[in-house]
PDB file of C-alpha atoms in Angstrom:
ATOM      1  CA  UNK W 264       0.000   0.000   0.000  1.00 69.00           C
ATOM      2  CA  UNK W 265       1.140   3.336  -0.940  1.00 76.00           C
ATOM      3  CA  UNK W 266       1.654   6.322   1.717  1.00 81.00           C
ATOM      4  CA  UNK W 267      -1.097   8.978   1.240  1.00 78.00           C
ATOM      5  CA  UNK W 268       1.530  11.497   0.035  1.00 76.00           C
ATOM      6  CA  UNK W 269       2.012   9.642  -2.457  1.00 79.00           C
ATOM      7  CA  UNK W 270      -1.506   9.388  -3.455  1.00 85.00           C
ATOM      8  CA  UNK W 271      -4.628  11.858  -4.863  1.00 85.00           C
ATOM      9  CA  UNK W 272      -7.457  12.772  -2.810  1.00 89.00           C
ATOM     10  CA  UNK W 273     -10.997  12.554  -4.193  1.00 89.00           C
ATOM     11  CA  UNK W 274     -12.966  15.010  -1.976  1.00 90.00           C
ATOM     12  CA  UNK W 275     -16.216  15.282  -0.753  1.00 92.00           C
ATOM     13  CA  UNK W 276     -17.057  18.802   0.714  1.00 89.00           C
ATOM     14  CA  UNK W 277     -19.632  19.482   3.092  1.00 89.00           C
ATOM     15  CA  UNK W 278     -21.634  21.170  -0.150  1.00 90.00           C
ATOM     16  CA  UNK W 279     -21.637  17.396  -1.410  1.00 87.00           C
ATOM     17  CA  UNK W 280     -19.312  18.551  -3.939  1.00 88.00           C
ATOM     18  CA  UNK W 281     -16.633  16.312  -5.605  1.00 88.00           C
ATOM     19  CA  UNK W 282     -13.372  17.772  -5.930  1.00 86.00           C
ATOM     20  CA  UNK W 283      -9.574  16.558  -6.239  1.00 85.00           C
ATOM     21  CA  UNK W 284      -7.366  17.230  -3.374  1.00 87.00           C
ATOM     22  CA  UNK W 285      -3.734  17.537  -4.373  1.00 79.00           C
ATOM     23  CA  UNK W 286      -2.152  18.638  -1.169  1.00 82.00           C
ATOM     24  CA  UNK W 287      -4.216  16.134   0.870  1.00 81.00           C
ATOM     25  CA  UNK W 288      -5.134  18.895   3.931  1.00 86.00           C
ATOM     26  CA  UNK W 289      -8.721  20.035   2.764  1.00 89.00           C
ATOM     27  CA  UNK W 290     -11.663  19.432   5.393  1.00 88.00           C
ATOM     28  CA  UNK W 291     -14.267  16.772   4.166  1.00 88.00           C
ATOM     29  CA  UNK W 292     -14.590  13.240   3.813  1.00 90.00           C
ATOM     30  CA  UNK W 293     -11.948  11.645   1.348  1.00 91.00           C
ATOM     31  CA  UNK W 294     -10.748   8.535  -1.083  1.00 92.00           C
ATOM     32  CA  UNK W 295      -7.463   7.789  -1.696  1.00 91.00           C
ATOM     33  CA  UNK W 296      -6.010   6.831  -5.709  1.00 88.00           C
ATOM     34  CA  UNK W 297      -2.928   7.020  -7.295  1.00 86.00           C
ATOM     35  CA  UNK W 298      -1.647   9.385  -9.836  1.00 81.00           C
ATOM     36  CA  UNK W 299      -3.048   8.048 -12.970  1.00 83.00           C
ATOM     37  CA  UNK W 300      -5.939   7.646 -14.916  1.00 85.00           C
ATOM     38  CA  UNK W 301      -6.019   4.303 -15.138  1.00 89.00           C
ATOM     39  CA  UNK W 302      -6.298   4.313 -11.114  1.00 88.00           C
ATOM     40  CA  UNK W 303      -9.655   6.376 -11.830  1.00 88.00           C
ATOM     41  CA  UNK W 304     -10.951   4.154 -14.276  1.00 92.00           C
ATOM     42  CA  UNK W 305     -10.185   1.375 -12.512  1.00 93.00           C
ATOM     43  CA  UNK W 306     -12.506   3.145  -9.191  1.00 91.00           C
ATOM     44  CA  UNK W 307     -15.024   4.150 -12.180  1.00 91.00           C
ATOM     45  CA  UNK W 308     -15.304   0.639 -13.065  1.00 94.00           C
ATOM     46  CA  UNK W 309     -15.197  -1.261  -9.910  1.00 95.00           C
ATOM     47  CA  UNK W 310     -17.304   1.491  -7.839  1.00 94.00           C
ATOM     48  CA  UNK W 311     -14.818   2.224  -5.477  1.00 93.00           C
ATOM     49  CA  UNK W 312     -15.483   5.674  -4.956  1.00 92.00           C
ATOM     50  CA  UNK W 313     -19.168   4.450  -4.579  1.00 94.00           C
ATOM     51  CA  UNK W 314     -17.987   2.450  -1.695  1.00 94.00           C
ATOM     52  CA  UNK W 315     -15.993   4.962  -0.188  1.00 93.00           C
ATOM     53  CA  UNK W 316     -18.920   7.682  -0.166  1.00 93.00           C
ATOM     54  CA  UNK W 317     -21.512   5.224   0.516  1.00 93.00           C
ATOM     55  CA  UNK W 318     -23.729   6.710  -2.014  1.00 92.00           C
ATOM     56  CA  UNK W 319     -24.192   6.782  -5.588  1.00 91.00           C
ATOM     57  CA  UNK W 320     -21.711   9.314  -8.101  1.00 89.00           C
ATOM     58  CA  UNK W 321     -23.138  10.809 -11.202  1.00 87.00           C
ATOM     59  CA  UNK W 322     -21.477  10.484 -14.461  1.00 90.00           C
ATOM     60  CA  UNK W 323     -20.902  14.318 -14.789  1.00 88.00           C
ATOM     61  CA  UNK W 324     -18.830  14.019 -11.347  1.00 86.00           C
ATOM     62  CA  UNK W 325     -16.407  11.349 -12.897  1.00 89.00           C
ATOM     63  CA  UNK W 326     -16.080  13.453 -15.817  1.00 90.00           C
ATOM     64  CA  UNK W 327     -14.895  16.377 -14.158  1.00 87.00           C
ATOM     65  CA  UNK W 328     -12.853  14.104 -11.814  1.00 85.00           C
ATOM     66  CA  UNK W 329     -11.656  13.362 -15.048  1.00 89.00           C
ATOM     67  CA  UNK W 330     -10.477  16.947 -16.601  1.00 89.00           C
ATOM     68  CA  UNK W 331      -8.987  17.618 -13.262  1.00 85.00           C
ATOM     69  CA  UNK W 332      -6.514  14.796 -13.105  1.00 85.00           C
ATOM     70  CA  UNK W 333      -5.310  15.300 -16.386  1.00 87.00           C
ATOM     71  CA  UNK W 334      -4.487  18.856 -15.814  1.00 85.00           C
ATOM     72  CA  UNK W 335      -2.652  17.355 -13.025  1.00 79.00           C
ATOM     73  CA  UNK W 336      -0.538  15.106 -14.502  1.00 75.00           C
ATOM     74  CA  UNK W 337       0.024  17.664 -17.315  1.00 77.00           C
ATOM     75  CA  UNK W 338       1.696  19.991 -14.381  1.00 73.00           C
TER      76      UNK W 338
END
């Protein structure tokens, strides 16, 4: 298992927002993946995030999860 600094946090703010949490230190309730996309698709396909959150993630939230990790890795 990898250490969470070396790991993305998925993000869920108190707004029920989904957001991407790079440094790791925003308030809310968070999931843990690596720094790929694959690791997304991978939580996509296999509900993980659904697991995590105990609830149910529209499509439009995995898109924008999405856009925001490849303007990550493109940093």
């Amino acid at each position: 298992m990898k250490n969470k600094k070396e790991m993305l946090r998925v993000l869920k703010t108190a707004e029920g927002e989904f957001i991407l949490d790079a440094t790791g230190r925003k308030n809310g309730r968070g999931a843990y993946l690596c720094f790929s996309g694959k690791c997304l698709q991978e939580a996509i396909k296999n509900k993980g995030l659904e697991r995590s959150f105990k609830q149910a993630i529209p499509k439009e939230i995995y898109e924008n999860l999405e856009k925001e990790l490849e303007q990550l890795e493109h940093e």
